[in-house]
mmCIF file of C-alpha atoms in Angstrom:
data_model
loop_
_atom_site.group_PDB
_atom_site.id
_atom_site.type_symbol
_atom_site.label_atom_id
_atom_site.label_comp_id
_atom_site.label_asym_id
_atom_site.label_seq_id
_atom_site.Cartn_x
_atom_site.Cartn_y
_atom_site.Cartn_z
ATOM 1 C CA MET A 26 0.000 0.000 0.000
ATOM 2 C CA ASN A 27 1.502 3.366 -0.935
ATOM 3 C CA GLU A 28 1.599 6.525 1.154
ATOM 4 C CA LEU A 29 -1.755 7.648 -0.267
ATOM 5 C CA ASN A 30 -3.337 4.337 0.728
ATOM 6 C CA GLN A 31 -4.922 4.031 -2.716
ATOM 7 C CA PHE A 32 -3.072 1.064 -4.233
ATOM 8 C CA ILE A 33 -2.803 -2.521 -3.020
ATOM 9 C CA ASP A 34 -0.774 -5.307 -4.598
ATOM 10 C CA GLY A 35 -2.885 -8.191 -5.823
ATOM 11 C CA PRO A 36 -6.626 -8.760 -5.984
ATOM 12 C CA PRO A 37 -8.784 -8.823 -2.850
ATOM 13 C CA SER A 38 -10.328 -11.829 -1.161
ATOM 14 C CA PRO A 39 -13.963 -12.536 -2.086
ATOM 15 C CA SER A 40 -16.292 -10.209 -0.215
ATOM 16 C CA ASN A 41 -19.625 -10.745 -2.023
ATOM 17 C CA TYR A 42 -19.664 -7.034 -2.886
ATOM 18 C CA ILE A 43 -17.315 -6.808 -5.858
ATOM 19 C CA PHE A 44 -16.712 -9.269 -8.674
ATOM 20 C CA VAL A 45 -14.723 -9.625 -11.886
ATOM 21 C CA PRO A 46 -16.985 -10.269 -14.902
ATOM 22 C CA HIS A 47 -15.920 -13.353 -16.819
ATOM 23 C CA ASN A 48 -16.120 -11.534 -20.148
ATOM 24 C CA PHE A 49 -13.758 -8.677 -19.259
ATOM 25 C CA GLN A 50 -10.813 -10.013 -17.284
ATOM 26 C CA LEU A 51 -8.874 -6.738 -17.480
ATOM 27 C CA VAL A 52 -11.112 -5.514 -14.674
ATOM 28 C CA ALA A 53 -8.857 -7.481 -12.324
ATOM 29 C CA GLY A 54 -6.187 -4.844 -12.826
ATOM 30 C CA ASN A 55 -8.526 -2.154 -11.552
ATOM 31 C CA LEU A 56 -9.310 -3.973 -8.316
ATOM 32 C CA SER A 57 -6.020 -2.732 -6.862
ATOM 33 C CA ARG A 58 -7.121 0.888 -7.233
ATOM 34 C CA PHE A 59 -9.245 2.928 -4.869
ATOM 35 C CA PRO A 60 -11.081 5.862 -6.499
ATOM 36 C CA VAL A 61 -11.122 8.143 -3.453
ATOM 37 C CA GLY A 62 -13.321 11.091 -4.370
ATOM 38 C CA ASN A 63 -12.563 13.581 -1.599
ATOM 39 C CA GLY A 64 -10.911 14.099 1.739
ATOM 40 C CA CYS A 65 -13.857 12.597 3.619
ATOM 41 C CA LEU A 66 -13.165 9.152 2.091
ATOM 42 C CA HIS A 67 -10.313 6.797 2.888
ATOM 43 C CA ALA A 68 -9.392 3.409 1.444
ATOM 44 C CA ALA A 69 -8.592 0.544 3.799
ATOM 45 C CA GLN A 70 -8.180 -3.203 3.879
ATOM 46 C CA LYS A 71 -8.628 -5.868 6.536
ATOM 47 C CA ASP A 72 -8.079 -9.592 6.037
ATOM 48 C CA ASN A 73 -7.340 -8.732 2.392
ATOM 49 C CA ARG A 74 -10.853 -7.355 1.912
ATOM 50 C CA TYR A 75 -11.339 -3.828 0.666
ATOM 51 C CA TYR A 76 -13.334 -1.140 2.435
ATOM 52 C CA VAL A 77 -14.036 2.570 2.240
ATOM 53 C CA VAL A 78 -14.021 4.579 5.464
ATOM 54 C CA ARG A 79 -16.165 7.688 5.351
ATOM 55 C CA VAL A 80 -16.656 10.591 7.728
ATOM 56 C CA ILE A 81 -20.372 10.609 8.550
ATOM 57 C CA SER A 82 -20.643 13.254 11.244
ATOM 58 C CA VAL A 83 -18.454 15.773 13.030
ATOM 59 C CA GLY A 84 -19.798 17.197 16.246
ATOM 60 C CA GLY A 85 -23.531 17.536 15.724
ATOM 61 C CA GLN A 86 -23.289 17.947 11.970
ATOM 62 C CA GLY A 87 -24.260 14.858 10.000
ATOM 63 C CA ARG A 88 -26.227 13.089 12.724
ATOM 64 C CA ASN A 89 -29.278 12.950 10.454
ATOM 65 C CA ASN A 90 -27.200 11.129 7.837
ATOM 66 C CA LEU A 91 -26.104 8.562 10.422
ATOM 67 C CA HIS A 92 -29.668 8.092 11.672
ATOM 68 C CA ILE A 93 -30.954 7.416 8.152
ATOM 69 C CA LEU A 94 -28.120 5.004 7.309
ATOM 70 C CA ARG A 95 -28.816 3.033 10.467
ATOM 71 C CA LEU A 96 -32.543 3.054 9.797
ATOM 72 C CA LEU A 97 -32.161 1.723 6.259
ATOM 73 C CA SER A 98 -29.244 -0.691 6.509
ATOM 74 C CA THR A 99 -28.855 -2.077 10.021
ATOM 75 C CA ASN A 100 -32.333 -2.914 11.316
ATOM 76 C CA SER A 101 -33.343 -6.578 11.169
ATOM 77 C CA PRO A 102 -35.100 -8.096 9.275
ATOM 78 C CA ASP A 103 -35.060 -5.219 6.740
ATOM 79 C CA ASN A 104 -31.310 -5.547 6.224
ATOM 80 C CA LEU A 105 -31.962 -9.065 4.886
ATOM 81 C CA LEU A 106 -34.628 -8.093 2.357
ATOM 82 C CA SER A 107 -33.758 -8.638 -1.299
ATOM 83 C CA ASN A 108 -35.228 -5.244 -2.250
ATOM 84 C CA ASN A 109 -33.059 -3.382 0.258
ATOM 85 C CA HIS A 110 -30.265 -2.012 -1.920
ATOM 86 C CA ILE A 111 -28.657 0.245 0.680
ATOM 87 C CA LEU A 112 -24.894 -0.257 0.904
ATOM 88 C CA PRO A 113 -24.569 -1.517 4.483
ATOM 89 C CA ILE A 114 -22.386 -0.166 7.244
ATOM 90 C CA VAL A 115 -19.838 -2.855 8.155
ATOM 91 C CA THR A 116 -18.839 -1.126 11.373
ATOM 92 C CA GLU A 117 -18.717 2.313 12.972
ATOM 93 C CA ILE A 118 -15.675 4.060 14.430
ATOM 94 C CA VAL A 119 -15.872 6.993 16.839
ATOM 95 C CA TYR A 120 -12.919 9.269 17.533
ATOM 96 C CA GLN A 121 -13.708 12.195 19.827
ATOM 97 C CA ASP A 122 -16.586 13.994 18.063
ATOM 98 C CA ILE A 123 -15.915 12.410 14.644
ATOM 99 C CA HIS A 124 -18.059 9.482 13.566
ATOM 100 C CA PHE A 125 -16.776 7.219 10.780
ATOM 101 C CA ALA A 126 -18.649 4.499 8.923
ATOM 102 C CA VAL A 127 -16.915 1.601 7.189
ATOM 103 C CA PHE A 128 -18.509 0.358 3.964
ATOM 104 C CA PRO A 129 -17.560 -2.502 1.642
ATOM 105 C CA LYS A 130 -15.833 -1.387 -1.528
ATOM 106 C CA VAL A 131 -18.134 -1.926 -4.497
ATOM 107 C CA GLY A 132 -17.680 -1.605 -8.253
ATOM 108 C CA PRO A 133 -18.497 1.189 -10.717
ATOM 109 C CA ARG A 134 -21.296 3.713 -10.628
ATOM 110 C CA ILE A 135 -24.358 3.065 -12.784
ATOM 111 C CA GLN A 136 -23.550 6.289 -14.591
ATOM 112 C CA VAL A 137 -20.294 4.728 -15.813
ATOM 113 C CA ALA A 138 -21.956 1.464 -16.834
ATOM 114 C CA MET A 139 -24.394 3.486 -18.941
ATOM 115 C CA MET A 140 -21.646 5.099 -21.051
ATOM 116 C CA PRO A 141 -21.627 3.114 -24.313
ATOM 117 C CA LEU A 142 -18.229 4.478 -25.358
ATOM 118 C CA VAL A 143 -16.690 3.397 -22.050
ATOM 119 C CA GLN A 144 -18.630 0.248 -21.154
ATOM 120 C CA LYS A 145 -20.061 -2.310 -23.573
ATOM 121 C CA SER A 146 -23.462 -2.682 -21.936
ATOM 122 C CA THR A 147 -26.561 -3.847 -23.770
ATOM 123 C CA VAL A 148 -30.031 -2.383 -23.423
ATOM 124 C CA GLU A 149 -30.911 -5.499 -21.423
ATOM 125 C CA ASP A 150 -27.984 -4.928 -19.034
ATOM 126 C CA ILE A 151 -29.113 -1.393 -18.257
ATOM 127 C CA VAL A 152 -32.816 -2.233 -18.024
ATOM 128 C CA TYR A 153 -32.192 -4.804 -15.296
ATOM 129 C CA ILE A 154 -29.865 -2.382 -13.514
ATOM 130 C CA ILE A 155 -32.576 0.288 -13.594
ATOM 131 C CA MET A 156 -35.108 -2.189 -12.224
ATOM 132 C CA GLN A 157 -32.905 -2.732 -9.180
ATOM 133 C CA ALA A 158 -32.315 0.991 -8.783
ATOM 134 C CA LEU A 159 -36.083 1.490 -8.795
ATOM 135 C CA GLU A 160 -36.397 -1.197 -6.121
ATOM 136 C CA ALA A 161 -33.990 0.856 -4.014
ATOM 137 C CA VAL A 162 -36.090 3.994 -4.469
ATOM 138 C CA ILE A 163 -39.316 2.152 -3.674
ATOM 139 C CA TYR A 164 -37.704 0.825 -0.506
ATOM 140 C CA ILE A 165 -36.477 4.156 0.868
ATOM 141 C CA HIS A 166 -39.689 5.971 -0.069
ATOM 142 C CA GLY A 167 -41.596 3.228 1.725
ATOM 143 C CA LYS A 168 -39.561 4.097 4.812
ATOM 144 C CA SER A 169 -40.515 7.789 4.408
ATOM 145 C CA VAL A 170 -36.969 8.679 3.371
ATOM 146 C CA ALA A 171 -36.299 10.958 0.402
ATOM 147 C CA HIS A 172 -32.738 11.036 -0.932
ATOM 148 C CA ARG A 173 -32.617 14.500 -2.617
ATOM 149 C CA ASP A 174 -29.474 13.595 -4.594
ATOM 150 C CA LEU A 175 -30.849 10.627 -6.507
ATOM 151 C CA PHE A 176 -28.714 10.904 -9.623
ATOM 152 C CA MET A 177 -27.252 7.799 -11.240
ATOM 153 C CA ASP A 178 -23.775 8.421 -9.857
ATOM 154 C CA ASN A 179 -25.120 7.615 -6.391
ATOM 155 C CA PHE A 180 -25.873 4.030 -7.389
ATOM 156 C CA LEU A 181 -23.042 1.477 -7.394
ATOM 157 C CA LEU A 182 -22.718 -1.919 -9.076
ATOM 158 C CA GLU A 183 -20.883 -5.084 -8.079
ATOM 159 C CA TRP A 184 -19.540 -5.141 -11.629
ATOM 160 C CA SER A 185 -20.427 -3.794 -15.042
ATOM 161 C CA PRO A 186 -21.971 -6.616 -17.121
ATOM 162 C CA GLN A 187 -20.816 -5.382 -20.562
ATOM 163 C CA SER A 188 -22.712 -8.136 -22.352
ATOM 164 C CA LEU A 189 -21.614 -6.894 -25.775
ATOM 165 C CA LEU A 190 -18.278 -8.526 -24.908
ATOM 166 C CA GLY A 191 -20.015 -11.811 -24.092
ATOM 167 C CA GLN A 192 -23.442 -12.441 -22.621
ATOM 168 C CA ASN A 193 -23.596 -12.073 -18.840
ATOM 169 C CA TRP A 194 -26.591 -14.034 -17.577
ATOM 170 C CA THR A 195 -26.006 -13.206 -13.942
ATOM 171 C CA ARG A 196 -26.942 -9.693 -12.821
ATOM 172 C CA PRO A 197 -24.774 -7.410 -10.700
ATOM 173 C CA ARG A 198 -26.442 -6.149 -7.556
ATOM 174 C CA VAL A 199 -27.137 -2.423 -7.306
ATOM 175 C CA TYR A 200 -26.418 -0.374 -4.172
ATOM 176 C CA LEU A 201 -27.640 3.111 -3.259
ATOM 177 C CA ILE A 202 -25.212 5.394 -1.406
ATOM 178 C CA ASP A 203 -24.725 8.953 -0.088
ATOM 179 C CA PHE A 204 -27.562 9.975 2.219
ATOM 180 C CA GLU A 205 -26.110 13.238 3.528
ATOM 181 C CA THR A 206 -28.871 15.259 1.839
ATOM 182 C CA ALA A 207 -31.684 12.841 2.715
ATOM 183 C CA VAL A 208 -34.704 13.663 4.855
ATOM 184 C CA HIS A 209 -36.774 11.293 6.974
ATOM 185 C CA PHE A 210 -40.357 11.928 8.038
ATOM 186 C CA SER A 211 -41.854 10.290 11.094
ATOM 187 C CA SER A 212 -44.941 8.128 10.728
ATOM 188 C CA ASP A 213 -47.193 10.748 12.340
ATOM 189 C CA VAL A 214 -46.557 13.261 9.513
ATOM 190 C CA HIS A 215 -49.359 13.165 6.946
ATOM 191 C CA PRO A 216 -48.130 12.461 3.377
ATOM 192 C CA SER A 217 -49.409 15.852 2.209
ATOM 193 C CA ASP A 218 -47.236 17.535 4.849
ATOM 194 C CA ARG A 219 -44.017 15.730 3.937
ATOM 195 C CA LEU A 220 -42.379 18.794 2.462
ATOM 196 C CA THR A 221 -38.981 20.413 2.670
ATOM 197 C CA SER A 222 -37.374 23.560 1.284
ATOM 198 C CA GLY A 223 -34.039 24.807 0.056
ATOM 199 C CA LEU A 224 -31.297 23.213 -1.998
ATOM 200 C CA PRO A 225 -29.844 19.831 -1.043
ATOM 201 C CA PHE A 226 -26.431 21.523 -0.735
ATOM 202 C CA PRO A 227 -25.473 25.180 -0.166
ATOM 203 C CA ASP A 228 -26.064 27.312 -3.235
ATOM 204 C CA ALA A 229 -22.392 28.246 -3.628
ATOM 205 C CA THR A 230 -21.339 24.602 -3.922
ATOM 206 C CA TYR A 231 -24.386 23.045 -5.587
ATOM 207 C CA GLN A 232 -23.313 22.110 -9.116
ATOM 208 C CA ARG A 233 -26.133 19.697 -9.976
ATOM 209 C CA LYS A 234 -28.826 20.358 -12.541
ATOM 210 C CA ARG A 235 -31.733 21.891 -10.615
ATOM 211 C CA ALA A 236 -35.282 20.641 -10.797
ATOM 212 C CA PRO A 237 -37.942 23.345 -11.323
ATOM 213 C CA GLU A 238 -38.987 23.318 -7.669
ATOM 214 C CA LEU A 239 -35.409 24.102 -6.595
ATOM 215 C CA LEU A 240 -35.487 27.375 -8.505
ATOM 216 C CA GLY A 241 -37.921 28.973 -6.055
ATOM 217 C CA SER A 242 -38.246 29.320 -2.306
ATOM 218 C CA GLU A 243 -41.527 27.458 -1.755
ATOM 219 C CA PRO A 244 -41.638 24.135 0.132
ATOM 220 C CA TYR A 245 -41.645 21.109 -2.155
ATOM 221 C CA CYS A 246 -42.141 17.349 -2.022
ATOM 222 C CA PRO A 247 -38.691 15.702 -1.801
ATOM 223 C CA PHE A 248 -40.070 12.389 -3.087
ATOM 224 C CA GLN A 249 -41.124 14.047 -6.331
ATOM 225 C CA LEU A 250 -37.712 15.730 -6.484
ATOM 226 C CA ASP A 251 -36.131 12.275 -6.245
ATOM 227 C CA MET A 252 -38.001 11.146 -9.343
ATOM 228 C CA TRP A 253 -36.861 14.188 -11.349
ATOM 229 C CA GLN A 254 -33.261 13.527 -10.362
ATOM 230 C CA PHE A 255 -33.631 9.809 -11.095
ATOM 231 C CA GLY A 256 -34.805 10.636 -14.599
ATOM 232 C CA PHE A 257 -32.030 13.127 -15.356
ATOM 233 C CA HIS A 258 -29.261 10.756 -16.440
ATOM 234 C CA LEU A 259 -31.789 8.375 -17.985
ATOM 235 C CA MET A 260 -32.895 11.176 -20.275
ATOM 236 C CA GLN A 261 -29.286 12.098 -21.033
ATOM 237 C CA MET A 262 -27.970 8.585 -21.581
ATOM 238 C CA PHE A 263 -30.737 6.025 -22.112
ATOM 239 C CA SER A 264 -33.572 7.676 -24.026
ATOM 240 C CA THR A 265 -32.510 6.765 -27.578
ATOM 241 C CA THR A 266 -32.436 2.973 -27.408
ATOM 242 C CA GLY A 267 -34.856 2.693 -30.319
ATOM 243 C CA ILE A 268 -37.317 0.806 -28.112
ATOM 244 C CA ALA A 269 -40.309 3.108 -27.766
ATOM 245 C CA GLY A 270 -41.599 1.484 -24.598
ATOM 246 C CA ILE A 271 -38.316 2.287 -22.858
ATOM 247 C CA ASP A 272 -37.522 5.677 -24.363
ATOM 248 C CA SER A 273 -40.982 7.029 -23.533
ATOM 249 C CA LEU A 274 -40.710 6.191 -19.825
ATOM 250 C CA TRP A 275 -38.241 8.877 -18.831
ATOM 251 C CA PRO A 276 -39.654 12.250 -20.015
ATOM 252 C CA PRO A 277 -42.572 12.176 -17.509
ATOM 253 C CA LEU A 278 -40.043 11.830 -14.679
ATOM 254 C CA MET A 279 -38.808 15.331 -15.494
ATOM 255 C CA SER A 280 -42.208 16.986 -15.797
ATOM 256 C CA GLU A 281 -42.225 20.662 -14.868
ATOM 257 C CA ASN A 282 -45.144 20.009 -12.536
ATOM 258 C CA PRO A 283 -43.881 17.708 -9.761
ATOM 259 C CA ALA A 284 -47.376 16.250 -9.289
ATOM 260 C CA ASP A 285 -47.253 14.896 -12.852
ATOM 261 C CA ARG A 286 -44.187 12.755 -12.223
ATOM 262 C CA PRO A 287 -44.788 9.022 -11.847
ATOM 263 C CA THR A 288 -43.693 7.281 -8.671
ATOM 264 C CA ALA A 289 -40.891 4.746 -8.565
ATOM 265 C CA GLN A 290 -43.474 1.989 -8.109
ATOM 266 C CA GLU A 291 -45.342 3.075 -11.242
ATOM 267 C CA ILE A 292 -42.194 3.146 -13.384
ATOM 268 C CA PHE A 293 -41.070 -0.174 -11.910
ATOM 269 C CA GLN A 294 -44.375 -1.806 -12.811
ATOM 270 C CA THR A 295 -44.438 -0.368 -16.324
ATOM 271 C CA LEU A 296 -40.851 -1.370 -17.066
ATOM 272 C CA GLY A 297 -41.415 -4.821 -15.598
ATOM 273 C CA ASP A 298 -44.480 -5.327 -17.775
ATOM 274 C CA LEU A 299 -42.445 -4.305 -20.816
ATOM 275 C CA ILE A 300 -39.646 -6.764 -20.047
ATOM 276 C CA SER A 301 -42.169 -9.587 -19.723
ATOM 277 C CA THR A 302 -43.694 -8.924 -23.142
ATOM 278 C CA VAL A 303 -40.835 -8.006 -25.510
ATOM 279 C CA PRO A 304 -38.621 -10.716 -27.036
ATOM 280 C CA PRO A 305 -35.378 -10.912 -25.003
ATOM 281 C CA LYS A 306 -33.347 -10.756 -28.209
ATOM 282 C CA SER A 307 -34.653 -7.245 -28.881
ATOM 283 C CA LEU A 308 -32.956 -6.031 -25.686
ATOM 284 C CA GLN A 309 -29.644 -7.781 -26.299
ATOM 285 C CA LYS A 310 -28.172 -5.000 -28.388
ATOM 286 C CA GLY A 311 -26.064 -1.916 -27.935
ATOM 287 C CA TYR A 312 -27.253 1.667 -27.911
ATOM 288 C CA GLU A 313 -25.803 5.108 -28.436
ATOM 289 C CA CYS A 314 -25.995 8.354 -26.531
ATOM 290 C CA ASP A 315 -24.238 11.667 -26.187
ATOM 291 C CA PRO A 316 -24.200 11.999 -22.407
ATOM 292 C CA ILE A 317 -23.854 15.264 -20.555
ATOM 293 C CA ILE A 318 -22.291 14.304 -17.256
ATOM 294 C CA ILE A 319 -23.188 16.765 -14.514
#
């Protein structure tokens, strides 16, 4: 391990969180690299398994993030449910007023897997990935948690299937991460009152594309904001597959009127119905896009 703690010699031991796809063995070379995004992340290993250590709270700041992570990923039996796609906390570390969480290292972001010039994914690969991502959204919304940063780069994969290089019949599991902007409503709050206001991050540092409701100062529904954000990269990167039933799903997610946006459950059902009716061969093809990565 070098002084930056970002490189490790040799592949890791099996962890059930990251895999090497059989059709793209060069991925093994990337397993020794840790893509540490900022100073709040740190790469680590124990028993030759790879982890990411993240600062969750300092002093009183970030306690809401910790509460939501515990709610979604540590409570039994929910942490055993197949539709719970929250990347779990392996352990917590407390040093003075700093609270760290240790997570398993996972593979690429969905956003990367969706880049046809970078990854050789088929329409089928991405459709099944999106289905799992929708399961994750359905799960957190069912727990009265809205993410508020639900772009595709906050979903991780165990591996990128890249079935254009050779059909991958097994499906990588999808994990949802980064809950620092999330909000949780208690069960005694009526659904019509589950509103919030303001930007997910301070205005000076918020570089994301802004949904219409973020342009004003009025309270808004964060669950409807989630669906707009979920649709953003799908519109940018997966709306020209040539399959009308797929391409037509995403524009309503970005409706100007938040009330017109479908829920995750509605999109999940519609996409599932489509998969069950179209010939599988029609999905086993590549696609093109000109993504704008924001």
